mmCIF file of C-alpha atoms in Angstrom:
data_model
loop_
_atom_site.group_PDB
_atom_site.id
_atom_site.type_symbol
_atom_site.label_atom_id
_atom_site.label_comp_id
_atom_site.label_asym_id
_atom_site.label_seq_id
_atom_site.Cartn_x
_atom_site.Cartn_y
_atom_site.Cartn_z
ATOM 1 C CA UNK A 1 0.000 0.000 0.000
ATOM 2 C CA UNK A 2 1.703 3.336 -1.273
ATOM 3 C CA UNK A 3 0.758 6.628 0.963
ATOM 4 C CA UNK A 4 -1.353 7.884 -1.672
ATOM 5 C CA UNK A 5 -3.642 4.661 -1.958
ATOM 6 C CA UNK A 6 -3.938 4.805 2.068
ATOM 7 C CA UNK A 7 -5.275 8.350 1.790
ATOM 8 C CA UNK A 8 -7.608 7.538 -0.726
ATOM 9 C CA UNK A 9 -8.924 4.464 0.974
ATOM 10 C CA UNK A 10 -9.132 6.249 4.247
ATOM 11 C CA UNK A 11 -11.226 9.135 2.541
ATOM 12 C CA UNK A 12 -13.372 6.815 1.294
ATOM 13 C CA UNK A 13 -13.983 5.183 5.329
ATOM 14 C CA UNK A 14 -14.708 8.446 6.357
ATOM 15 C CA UNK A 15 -17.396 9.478 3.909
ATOM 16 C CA UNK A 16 -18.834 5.847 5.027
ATOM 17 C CA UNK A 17 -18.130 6.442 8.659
ATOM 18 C CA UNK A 18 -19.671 9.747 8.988
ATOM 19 C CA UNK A 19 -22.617 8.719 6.456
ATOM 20 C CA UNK A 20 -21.738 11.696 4.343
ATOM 21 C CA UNK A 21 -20.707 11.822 0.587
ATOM 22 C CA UNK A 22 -17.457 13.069 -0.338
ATOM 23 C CA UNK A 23 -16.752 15.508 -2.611
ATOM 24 C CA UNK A 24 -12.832 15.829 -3.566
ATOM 25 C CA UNK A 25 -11.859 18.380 -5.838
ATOM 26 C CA UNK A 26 -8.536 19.388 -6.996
ATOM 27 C CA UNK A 27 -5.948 20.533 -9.409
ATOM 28 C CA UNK A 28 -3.037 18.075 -10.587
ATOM 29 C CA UNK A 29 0.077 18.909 -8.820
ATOM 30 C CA UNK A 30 2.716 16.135 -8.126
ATOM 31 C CA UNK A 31 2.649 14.169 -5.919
ATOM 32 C CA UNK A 32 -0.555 14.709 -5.112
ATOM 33 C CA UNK A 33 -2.409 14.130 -8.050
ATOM 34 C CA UNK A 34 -2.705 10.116 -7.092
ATOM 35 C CA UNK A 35 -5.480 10.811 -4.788
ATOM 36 C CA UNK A 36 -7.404 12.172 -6.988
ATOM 37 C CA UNK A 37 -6.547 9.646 -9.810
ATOM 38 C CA UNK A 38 -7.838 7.188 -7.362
ATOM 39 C CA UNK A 39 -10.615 8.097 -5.743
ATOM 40 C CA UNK A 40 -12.223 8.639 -10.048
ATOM 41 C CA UNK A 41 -12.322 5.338 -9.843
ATOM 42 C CA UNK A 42 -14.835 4.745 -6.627
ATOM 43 C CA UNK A 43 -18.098 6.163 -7.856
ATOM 44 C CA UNK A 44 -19.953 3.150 -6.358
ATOM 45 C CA UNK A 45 -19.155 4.812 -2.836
ATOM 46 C CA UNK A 46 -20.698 7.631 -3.859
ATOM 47 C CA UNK A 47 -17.465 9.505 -4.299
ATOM 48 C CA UNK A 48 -17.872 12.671 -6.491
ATOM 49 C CA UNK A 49 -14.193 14.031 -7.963
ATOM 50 C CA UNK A 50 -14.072 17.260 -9.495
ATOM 51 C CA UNK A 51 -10.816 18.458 -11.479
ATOM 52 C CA UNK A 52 -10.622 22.105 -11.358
ATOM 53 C CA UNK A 53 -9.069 24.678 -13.519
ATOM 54 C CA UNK A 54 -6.910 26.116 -10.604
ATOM 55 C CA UNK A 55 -5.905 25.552 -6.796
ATOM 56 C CA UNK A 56 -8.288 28.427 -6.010
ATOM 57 C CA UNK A 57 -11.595 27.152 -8.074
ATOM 58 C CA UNK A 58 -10.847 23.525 -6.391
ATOM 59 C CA UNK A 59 -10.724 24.925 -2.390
ATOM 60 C CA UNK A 60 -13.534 26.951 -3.639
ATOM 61 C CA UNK A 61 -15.739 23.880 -4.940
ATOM 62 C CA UNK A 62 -14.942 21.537 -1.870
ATOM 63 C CA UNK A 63 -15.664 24.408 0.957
ATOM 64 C CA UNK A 64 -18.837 24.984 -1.370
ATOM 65 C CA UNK A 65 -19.719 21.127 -1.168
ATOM 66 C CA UNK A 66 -18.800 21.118 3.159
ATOM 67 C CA UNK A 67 -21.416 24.138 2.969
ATOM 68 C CA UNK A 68 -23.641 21.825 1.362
ATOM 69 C CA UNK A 69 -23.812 18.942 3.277
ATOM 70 C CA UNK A 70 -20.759 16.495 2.187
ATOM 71 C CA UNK A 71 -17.273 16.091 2.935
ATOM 72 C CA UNK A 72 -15.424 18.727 1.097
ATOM 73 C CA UNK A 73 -11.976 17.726 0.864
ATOM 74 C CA UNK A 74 -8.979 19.344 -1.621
ATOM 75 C CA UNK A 75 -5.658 17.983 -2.474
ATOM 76 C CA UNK A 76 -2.497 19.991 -3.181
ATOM 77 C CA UNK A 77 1.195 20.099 -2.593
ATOM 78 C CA UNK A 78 3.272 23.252 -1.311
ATOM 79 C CA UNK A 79 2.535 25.933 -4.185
ATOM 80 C CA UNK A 80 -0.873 25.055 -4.538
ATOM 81 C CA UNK A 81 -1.506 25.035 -0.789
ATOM 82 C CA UNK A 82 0.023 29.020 -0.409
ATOM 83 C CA UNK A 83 -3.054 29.584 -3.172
ATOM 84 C CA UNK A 84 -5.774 28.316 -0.990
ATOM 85 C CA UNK A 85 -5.304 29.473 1.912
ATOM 86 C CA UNK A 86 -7.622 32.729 1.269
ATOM 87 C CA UNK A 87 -10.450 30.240 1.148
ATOM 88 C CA UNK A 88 -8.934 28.468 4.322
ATOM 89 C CA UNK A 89 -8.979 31.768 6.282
ATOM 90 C CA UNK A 90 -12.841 32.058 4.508
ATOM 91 C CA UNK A 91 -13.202 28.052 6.058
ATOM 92 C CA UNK A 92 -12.300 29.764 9.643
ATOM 93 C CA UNK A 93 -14.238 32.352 9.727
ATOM 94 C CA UNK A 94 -17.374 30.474 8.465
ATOM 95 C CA UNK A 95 -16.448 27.544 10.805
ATOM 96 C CA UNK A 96 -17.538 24.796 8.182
ATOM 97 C CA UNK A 97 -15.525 21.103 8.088
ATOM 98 C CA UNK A 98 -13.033 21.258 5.331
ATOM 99 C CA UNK A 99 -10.461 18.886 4.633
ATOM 100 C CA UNK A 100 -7.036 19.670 2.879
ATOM 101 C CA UNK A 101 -4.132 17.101 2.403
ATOM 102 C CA UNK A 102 -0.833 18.909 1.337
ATOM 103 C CA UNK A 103 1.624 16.567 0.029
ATOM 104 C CA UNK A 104 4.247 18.220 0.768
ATOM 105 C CA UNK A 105 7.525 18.398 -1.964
ATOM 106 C CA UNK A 106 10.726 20.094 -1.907
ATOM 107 C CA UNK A 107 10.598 23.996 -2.509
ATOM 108 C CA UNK A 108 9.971 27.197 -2.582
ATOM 109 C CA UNK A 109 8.024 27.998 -5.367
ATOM 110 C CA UNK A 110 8.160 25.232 -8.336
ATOM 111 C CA UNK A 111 11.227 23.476 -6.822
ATOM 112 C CA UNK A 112 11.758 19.882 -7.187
ATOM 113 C CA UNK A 113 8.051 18.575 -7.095
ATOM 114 C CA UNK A 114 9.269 14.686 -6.907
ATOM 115 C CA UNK A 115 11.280 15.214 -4.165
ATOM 116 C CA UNK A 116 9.905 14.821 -0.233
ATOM 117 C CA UNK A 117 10.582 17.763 2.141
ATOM 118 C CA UNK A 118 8.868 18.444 5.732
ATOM 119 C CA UNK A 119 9.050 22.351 5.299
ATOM 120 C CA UNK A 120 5.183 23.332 5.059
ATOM 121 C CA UNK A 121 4.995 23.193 8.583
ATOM 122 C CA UNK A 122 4.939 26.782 9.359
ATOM 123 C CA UNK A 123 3.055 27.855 6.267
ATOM 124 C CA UNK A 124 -0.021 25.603 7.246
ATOM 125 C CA UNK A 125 0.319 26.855 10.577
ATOM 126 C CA UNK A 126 0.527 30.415 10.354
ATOM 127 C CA UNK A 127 0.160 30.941 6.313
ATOM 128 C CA UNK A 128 -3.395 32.685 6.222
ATOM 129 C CA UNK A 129 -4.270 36.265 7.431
ATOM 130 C CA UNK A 130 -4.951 37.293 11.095
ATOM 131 C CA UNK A 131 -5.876 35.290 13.929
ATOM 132 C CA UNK A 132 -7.057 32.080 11.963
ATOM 133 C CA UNK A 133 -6.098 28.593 13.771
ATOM 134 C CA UNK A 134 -6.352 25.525 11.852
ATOM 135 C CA UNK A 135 -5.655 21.808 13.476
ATOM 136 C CA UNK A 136 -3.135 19.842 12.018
ATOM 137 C CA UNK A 137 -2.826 16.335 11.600
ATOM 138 C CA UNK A 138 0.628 14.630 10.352
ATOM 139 C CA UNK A 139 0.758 10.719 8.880
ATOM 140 C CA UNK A 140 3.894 9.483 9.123
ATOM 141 C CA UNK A 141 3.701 5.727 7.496
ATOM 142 C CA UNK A 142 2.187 5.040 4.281
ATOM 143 C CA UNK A 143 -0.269 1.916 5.430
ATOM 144 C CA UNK A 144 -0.561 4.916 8.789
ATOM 145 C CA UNK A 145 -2.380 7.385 6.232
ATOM 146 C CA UNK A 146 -5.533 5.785 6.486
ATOM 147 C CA UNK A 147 -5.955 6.201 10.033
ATOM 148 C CA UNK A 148 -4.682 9.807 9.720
ATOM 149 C CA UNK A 149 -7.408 10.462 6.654
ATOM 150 C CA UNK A 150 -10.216 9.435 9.408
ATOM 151 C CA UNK A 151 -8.803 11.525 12.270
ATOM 152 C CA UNK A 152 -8.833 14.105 10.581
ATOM 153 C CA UNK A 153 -12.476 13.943 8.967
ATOM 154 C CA UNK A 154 -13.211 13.161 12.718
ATOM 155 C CA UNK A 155 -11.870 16.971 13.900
ATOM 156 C CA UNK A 156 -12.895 18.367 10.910
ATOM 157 C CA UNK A 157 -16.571 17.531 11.446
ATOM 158 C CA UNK A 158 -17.039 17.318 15.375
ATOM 159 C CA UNK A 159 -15.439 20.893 15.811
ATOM 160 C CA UNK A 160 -17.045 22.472 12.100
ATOM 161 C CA UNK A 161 -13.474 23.144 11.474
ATOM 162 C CA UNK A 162 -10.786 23.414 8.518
ATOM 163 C CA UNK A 163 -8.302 20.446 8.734
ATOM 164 C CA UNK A 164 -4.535 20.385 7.212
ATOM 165 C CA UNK A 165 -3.420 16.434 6.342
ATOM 166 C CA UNK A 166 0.043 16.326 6.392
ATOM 167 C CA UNK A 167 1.733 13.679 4.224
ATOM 168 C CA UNK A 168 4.853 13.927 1.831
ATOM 169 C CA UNK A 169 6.208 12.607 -1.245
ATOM 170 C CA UNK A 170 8.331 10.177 0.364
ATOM 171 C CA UNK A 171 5.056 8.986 1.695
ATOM 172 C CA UNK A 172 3.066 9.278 -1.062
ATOM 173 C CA UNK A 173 5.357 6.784 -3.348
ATOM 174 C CA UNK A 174 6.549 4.882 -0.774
ATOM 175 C CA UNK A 175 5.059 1.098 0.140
ATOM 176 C CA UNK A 176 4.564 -0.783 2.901
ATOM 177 C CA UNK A 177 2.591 -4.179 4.037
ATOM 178 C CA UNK A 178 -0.762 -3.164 4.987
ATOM 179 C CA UNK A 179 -3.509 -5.427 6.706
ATOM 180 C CA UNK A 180 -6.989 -4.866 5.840
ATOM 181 C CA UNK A 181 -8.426 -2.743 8.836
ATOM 182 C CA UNK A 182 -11.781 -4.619 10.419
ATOM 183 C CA UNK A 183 -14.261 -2.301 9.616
ATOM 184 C CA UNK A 184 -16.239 -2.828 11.910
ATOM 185 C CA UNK A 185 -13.897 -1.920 14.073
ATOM 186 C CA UNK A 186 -13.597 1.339 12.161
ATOM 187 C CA UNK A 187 -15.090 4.917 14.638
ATOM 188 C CA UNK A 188 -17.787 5.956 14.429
ATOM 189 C CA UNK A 189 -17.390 9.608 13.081
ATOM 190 C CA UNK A 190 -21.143 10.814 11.928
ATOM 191 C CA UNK A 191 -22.157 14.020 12.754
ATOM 192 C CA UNK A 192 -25.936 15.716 13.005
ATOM 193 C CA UNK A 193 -27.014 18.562 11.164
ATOM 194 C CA UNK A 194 -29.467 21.110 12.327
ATOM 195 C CA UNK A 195 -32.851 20.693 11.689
ATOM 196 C CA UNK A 196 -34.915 23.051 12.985
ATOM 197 C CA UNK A 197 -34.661 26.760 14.604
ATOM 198 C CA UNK A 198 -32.588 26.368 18.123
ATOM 199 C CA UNK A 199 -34.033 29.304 19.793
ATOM 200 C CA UNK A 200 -37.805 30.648 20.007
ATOM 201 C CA UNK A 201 -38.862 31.873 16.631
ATOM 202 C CA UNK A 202 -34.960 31.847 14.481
ATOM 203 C CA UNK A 203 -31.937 30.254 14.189
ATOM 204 C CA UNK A 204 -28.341 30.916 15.321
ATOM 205 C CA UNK A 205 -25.795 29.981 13.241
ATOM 206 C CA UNK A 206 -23.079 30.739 16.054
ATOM 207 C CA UNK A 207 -24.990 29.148 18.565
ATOM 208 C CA UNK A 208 -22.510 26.392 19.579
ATOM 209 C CA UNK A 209 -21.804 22.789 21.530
ATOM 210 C CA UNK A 210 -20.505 23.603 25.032
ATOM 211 C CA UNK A 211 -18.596 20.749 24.797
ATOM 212 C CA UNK A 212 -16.415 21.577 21.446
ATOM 213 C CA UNK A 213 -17.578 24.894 20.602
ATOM 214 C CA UNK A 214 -18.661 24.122 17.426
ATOM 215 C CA UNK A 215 -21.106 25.784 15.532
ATOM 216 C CA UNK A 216 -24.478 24.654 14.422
ATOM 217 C CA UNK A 217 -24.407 23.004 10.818
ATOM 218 C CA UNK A 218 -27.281 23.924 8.935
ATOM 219 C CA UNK A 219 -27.870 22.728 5.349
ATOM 220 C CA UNK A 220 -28.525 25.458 3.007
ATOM 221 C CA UNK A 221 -32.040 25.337 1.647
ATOM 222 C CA UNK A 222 -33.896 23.934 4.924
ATOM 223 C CA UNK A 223 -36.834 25.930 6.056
ATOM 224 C CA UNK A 224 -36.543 28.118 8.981
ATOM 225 C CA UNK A 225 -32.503 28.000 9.068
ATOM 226 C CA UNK A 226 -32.126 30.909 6.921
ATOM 227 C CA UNK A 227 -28.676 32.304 8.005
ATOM 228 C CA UNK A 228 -25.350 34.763 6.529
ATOM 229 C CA UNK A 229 -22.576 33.573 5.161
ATOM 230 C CA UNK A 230 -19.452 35.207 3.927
ATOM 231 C CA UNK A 231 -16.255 36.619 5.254
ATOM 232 C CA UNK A 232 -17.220 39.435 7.282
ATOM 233 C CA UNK A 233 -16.846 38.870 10.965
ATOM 234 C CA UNK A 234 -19.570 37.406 12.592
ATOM 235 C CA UNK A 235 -21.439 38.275 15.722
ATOM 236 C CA UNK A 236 -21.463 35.944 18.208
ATOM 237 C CA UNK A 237 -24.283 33.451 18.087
ATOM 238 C CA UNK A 238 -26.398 35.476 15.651
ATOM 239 C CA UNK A 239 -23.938 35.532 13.099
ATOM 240 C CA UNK A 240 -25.008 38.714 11.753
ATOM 241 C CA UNK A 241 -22.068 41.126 10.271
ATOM 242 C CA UNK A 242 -20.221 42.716 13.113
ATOM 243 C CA UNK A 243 -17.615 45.805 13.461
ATOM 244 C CA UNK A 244 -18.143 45.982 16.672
ATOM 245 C CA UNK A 245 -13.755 45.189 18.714
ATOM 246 C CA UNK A 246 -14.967 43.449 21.780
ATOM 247 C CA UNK A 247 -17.057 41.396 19.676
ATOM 248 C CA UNK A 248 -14.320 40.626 17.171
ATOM 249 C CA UNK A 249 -11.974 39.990 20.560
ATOM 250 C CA UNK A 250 -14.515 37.627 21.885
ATOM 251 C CA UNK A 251 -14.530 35.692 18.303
ATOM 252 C CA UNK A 252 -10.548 35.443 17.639
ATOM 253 C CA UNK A 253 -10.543 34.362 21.282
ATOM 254 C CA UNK A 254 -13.279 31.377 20.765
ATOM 255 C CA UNK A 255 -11.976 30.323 17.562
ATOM 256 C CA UNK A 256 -8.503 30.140 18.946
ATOM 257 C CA UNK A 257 -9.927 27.984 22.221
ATOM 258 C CA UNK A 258 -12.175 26.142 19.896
ATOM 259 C CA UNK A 259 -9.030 24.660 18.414
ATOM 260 C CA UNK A 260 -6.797 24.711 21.522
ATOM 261 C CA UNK A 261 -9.427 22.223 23.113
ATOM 262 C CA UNK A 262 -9.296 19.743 20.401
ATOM 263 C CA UNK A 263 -6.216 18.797 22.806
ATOM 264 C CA UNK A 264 -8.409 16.728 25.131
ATOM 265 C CA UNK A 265 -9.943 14.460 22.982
ATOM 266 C CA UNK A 266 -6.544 13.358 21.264
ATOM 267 C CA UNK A 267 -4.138 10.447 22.549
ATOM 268 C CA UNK A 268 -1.418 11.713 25.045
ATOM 269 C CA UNK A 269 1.728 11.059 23.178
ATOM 270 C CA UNK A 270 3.817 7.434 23.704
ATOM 271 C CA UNK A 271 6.723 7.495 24.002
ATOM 272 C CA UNK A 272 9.316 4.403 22.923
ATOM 273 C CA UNK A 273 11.956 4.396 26.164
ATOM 274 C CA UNK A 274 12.544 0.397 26.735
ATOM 275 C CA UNK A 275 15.704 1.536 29.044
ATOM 276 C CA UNK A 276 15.272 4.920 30.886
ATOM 277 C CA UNK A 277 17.004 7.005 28.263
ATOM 278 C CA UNK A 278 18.431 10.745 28.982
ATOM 279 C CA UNK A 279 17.926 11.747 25.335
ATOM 280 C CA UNK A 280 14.574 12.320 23.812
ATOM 281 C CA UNK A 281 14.665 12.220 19.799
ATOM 282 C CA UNK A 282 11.431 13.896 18.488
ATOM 283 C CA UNK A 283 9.666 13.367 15.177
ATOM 284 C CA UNK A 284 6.937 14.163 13.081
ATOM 285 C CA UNK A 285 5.403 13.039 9.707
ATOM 286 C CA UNK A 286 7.448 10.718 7.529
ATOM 287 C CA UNK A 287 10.965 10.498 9.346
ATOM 288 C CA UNK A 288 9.719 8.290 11.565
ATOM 289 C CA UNK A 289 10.814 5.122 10.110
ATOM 290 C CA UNK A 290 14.801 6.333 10.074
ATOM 291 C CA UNK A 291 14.697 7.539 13.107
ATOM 292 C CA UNK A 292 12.789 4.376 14.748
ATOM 293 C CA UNK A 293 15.560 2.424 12.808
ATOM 294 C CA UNK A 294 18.097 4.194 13.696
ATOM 295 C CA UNK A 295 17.242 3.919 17.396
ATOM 296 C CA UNK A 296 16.925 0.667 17.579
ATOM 297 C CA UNK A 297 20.305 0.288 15.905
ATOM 298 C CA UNK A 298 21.870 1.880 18.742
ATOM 299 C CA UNK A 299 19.820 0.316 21.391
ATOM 300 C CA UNK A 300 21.665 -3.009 20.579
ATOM 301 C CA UNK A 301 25.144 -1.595 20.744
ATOM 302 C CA UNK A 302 23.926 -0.409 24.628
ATOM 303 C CA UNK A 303 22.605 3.305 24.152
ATOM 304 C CA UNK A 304 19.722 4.498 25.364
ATOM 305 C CA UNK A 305 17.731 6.187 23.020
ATOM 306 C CA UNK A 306 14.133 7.386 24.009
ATOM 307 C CA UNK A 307 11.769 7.805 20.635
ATOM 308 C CA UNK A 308 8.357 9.755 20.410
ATOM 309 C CA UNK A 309 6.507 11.197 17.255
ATOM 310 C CA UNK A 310 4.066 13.688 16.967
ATOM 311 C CA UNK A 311 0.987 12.801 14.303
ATOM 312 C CA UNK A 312 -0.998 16.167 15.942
ATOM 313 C CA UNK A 313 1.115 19.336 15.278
ATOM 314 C CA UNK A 314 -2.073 21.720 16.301
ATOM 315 C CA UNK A 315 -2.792 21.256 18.893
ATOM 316 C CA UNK A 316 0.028 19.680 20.395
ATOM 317 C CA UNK A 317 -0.984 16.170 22.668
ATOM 318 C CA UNK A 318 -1.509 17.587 26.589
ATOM 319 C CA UNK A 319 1.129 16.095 27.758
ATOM 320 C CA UNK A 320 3.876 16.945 25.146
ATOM 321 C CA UNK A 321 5.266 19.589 27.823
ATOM 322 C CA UNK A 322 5.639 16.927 30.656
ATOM 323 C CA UNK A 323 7.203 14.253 28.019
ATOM 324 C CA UNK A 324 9.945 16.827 26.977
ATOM 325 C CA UNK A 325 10.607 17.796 30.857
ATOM 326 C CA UNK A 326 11.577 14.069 31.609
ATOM 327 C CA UNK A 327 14.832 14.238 29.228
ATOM 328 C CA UNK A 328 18.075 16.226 29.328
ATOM 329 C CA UNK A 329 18.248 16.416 26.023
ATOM 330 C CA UNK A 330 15.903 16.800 23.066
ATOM 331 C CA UNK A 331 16.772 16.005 19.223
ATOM 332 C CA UNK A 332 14.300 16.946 16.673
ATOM 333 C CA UNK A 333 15.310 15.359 13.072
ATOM 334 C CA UNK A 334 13.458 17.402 10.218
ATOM 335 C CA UNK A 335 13.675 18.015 6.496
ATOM 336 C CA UNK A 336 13.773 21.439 6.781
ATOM 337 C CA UNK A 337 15.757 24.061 8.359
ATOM 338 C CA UNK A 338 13.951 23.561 11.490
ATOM 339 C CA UNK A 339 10.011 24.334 11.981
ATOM 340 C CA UNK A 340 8.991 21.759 14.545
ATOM 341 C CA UNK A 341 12.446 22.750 16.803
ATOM 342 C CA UNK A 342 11.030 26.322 16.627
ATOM 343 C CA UNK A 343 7.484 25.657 17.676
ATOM 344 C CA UNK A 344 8.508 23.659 20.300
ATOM 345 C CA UNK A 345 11.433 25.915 21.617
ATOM 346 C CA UNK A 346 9.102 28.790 21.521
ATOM 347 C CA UNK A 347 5.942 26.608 23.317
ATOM 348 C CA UNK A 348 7.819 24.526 25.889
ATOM 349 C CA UNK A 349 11.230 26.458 26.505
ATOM 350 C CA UNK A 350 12.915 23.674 26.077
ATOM 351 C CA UNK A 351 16.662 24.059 24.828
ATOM 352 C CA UNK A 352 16.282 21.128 21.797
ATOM 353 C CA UNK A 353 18.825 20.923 19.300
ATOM 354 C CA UNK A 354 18.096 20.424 15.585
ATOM 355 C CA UNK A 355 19.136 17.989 12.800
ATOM 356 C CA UNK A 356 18.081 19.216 9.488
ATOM 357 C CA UNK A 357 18.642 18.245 5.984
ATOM 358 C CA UNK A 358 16.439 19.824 2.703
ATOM 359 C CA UNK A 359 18.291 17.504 0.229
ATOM 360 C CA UNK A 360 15.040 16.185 -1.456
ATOM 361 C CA UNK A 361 15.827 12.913 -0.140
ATOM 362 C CA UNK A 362 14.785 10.934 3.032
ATOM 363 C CA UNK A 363 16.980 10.479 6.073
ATOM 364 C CA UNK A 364 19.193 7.381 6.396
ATOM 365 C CA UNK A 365 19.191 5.561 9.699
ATOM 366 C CA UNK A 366 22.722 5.467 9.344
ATOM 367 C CA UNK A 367 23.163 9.387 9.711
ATOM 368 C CA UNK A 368 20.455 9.836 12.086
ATOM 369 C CA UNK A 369 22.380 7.781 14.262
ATOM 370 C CA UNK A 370 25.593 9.428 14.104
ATOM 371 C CA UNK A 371 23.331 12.262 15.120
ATOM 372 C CA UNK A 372 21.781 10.352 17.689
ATOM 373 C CA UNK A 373 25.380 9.198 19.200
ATOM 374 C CA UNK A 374 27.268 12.327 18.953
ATOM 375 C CA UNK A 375 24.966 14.082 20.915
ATOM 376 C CA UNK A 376 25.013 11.133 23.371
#
């Protein structure tokens, strides 16, 4: 099973798991363009694939379909992403499910699009205008980006949010022995939309869960549920057009804890320490199979190496702060000049140390563990 396949696959078990047809729309860019390739070919799922004439018209078309009732969901790679992310910041402010899988390739601009890089880390972070927080999800096997598909459908849709996939090209192409998932086993990631007005004599479109502070999802056209869309900022619970600052405060502020609290209902993040290790070496996305090689190389020569990997980026697990605390010294292996190190430098204060490469080729477990060792 290539990365690519996986996502498709796990696309397709989320439109079945949430009992809502998908609508994927995209423009080819390698090494994305598999995905959608794939996914053409499963129109007995319901699956509707839409190839648009630019990165803009194809966010545009799948945050249209989430406003419709389905599973909008866009493909792209680093160039096309920076072109979305207009209608990302539109995705925010509307507070509508949205899915988009960057595949990420080495850069900037047109770069070398069939070679893997980790460096849109910051740019799906912090790429769109203003205040405008955005959860990020990171797969980081190939058989691994089905589950990561679902997880993030699951966010997506529970907290009427945008959602960045993370995958890369090294991911993408590369293969792996993959057993069939029991799907029955699969969650349970439906959602409800509203149905009728949810206070005496209207609707609120802002009204939201206590719980996840997600907004009401109403399906355009349904009687009584008349509401405004459109970029404009929104007043709270009404979601009439507002210019009013403490309002705008107060929105920033819920949008920001809306995505903040996603943190509780993620996994706390394992970490792989058979032997009481000093050093903590800390991944994300597709690295982790050199650097879980390469610590198990050095485990049998005798060091102790302690391993964890991050699949959420935003919000970070809870207890990420308490897991870096335990170890004297923290090694974060990247393919790029260093975008997780800064993040978690900057959230944690913790003095980690990078390793970072932007070759347009994978890491070897061999170098990783000279890394690993010297710092030892």
């Amino acid at each position: 099973m290539t990365g690519n396949q996986a996502l498709g696959l796990g696309l397709i078990a989320a439109s079945t798991q949430s009992k809502l047809p998908l609508f994927l729309s995209a423009y080819p860019i390698t090494p994305a363009s598999d995905i959608l390739h794939d996914l053409a070919r499963h129109k007995n799922f319901g699956i509707r694939t839409f190839q648009a004439e630019d990165e803009i018209a194809a966010v545009g078309a799948a945050l249209g379909a989430s406003f419709g009732g389905a599973l909008g969901v866009c493909t792209s790679s680093g160039p096309g992403i920076i072109l979305k992310m207009e209608t990302i910041g539109l995705a925010v402010a509307l507070e509508l499910p949205l899915l988009i899988l960057d595949i990420q390739r080495a850069g900037p601009s047109t770069g070398m699009p069939t070679k893997p890089e980790q460096a849109d880390l910051l740019a799906v972070m912090f790429g769109r205008n203003a205040e405008s927080p955005v959860p990020v999800v990171a797969a980081s096997t190939p058989g691994g980006c089905f589950e990561a598909a679902i997880e993030a459908a699951r966010i997506a849709l529970k907290y009427r949010t945008p959602v960045f996939l993370l995958s890369d090209a090294y991911l993408a192409n590369g293969s792996e022995p993959w057993l069939l998932p029991d799907v029955a086993a699969l969650p349970d990631i439906s959602t409800e939309f509203a149905e009728q007005p949810n206070v005496d004599g209207g609707f609120m479109p802002y009204q939201r869960d206590p719980e996840t502070l997600g907004r009401a999802w109403a399906i355009p056209g349904t009687a009584g549920l008349e509401h405004r869309i459109g970029g404009l900022e929104k007043e709270d619970v009404t979601g009439n057009v507002s210019y009013d600052p403490d309002n705008h405060d107060h929105m920033v502020r819920l949008r920001a804890q809306k995505v903040a609290g996603i943190a509780a209902d993620i996994p706390e993040l394992e970490v792989d320490d058979p032997d009481g290790a000093s050093l903590l070496v800390l991944g994300w996305g597709g690295t982790y199979g050199p650097i879980q090689s390469a610590a198990r190389r050095l485990r049998k020569d005798g060091k102790k190496v302690a391993h964890a990997h991050l699949t959420h980026l935003n919000p970070f697990p809870r207890n990420l702060g308490a897991v870096l605390g335990r170890y004297d010294k923290v090694l974060v292996p990247e393919m790029n000049l260093g975008q997780l190190l800064k993040l978690v430098r900057a959230e944690f204060l913790v003095d980690a140390v990078g390793y970072n490469r932007v070759r347009g080729l994978p890491f070897r477990s061999d170098e990783l563990a000279e890394a690993i060792e010297a710092m030892l």
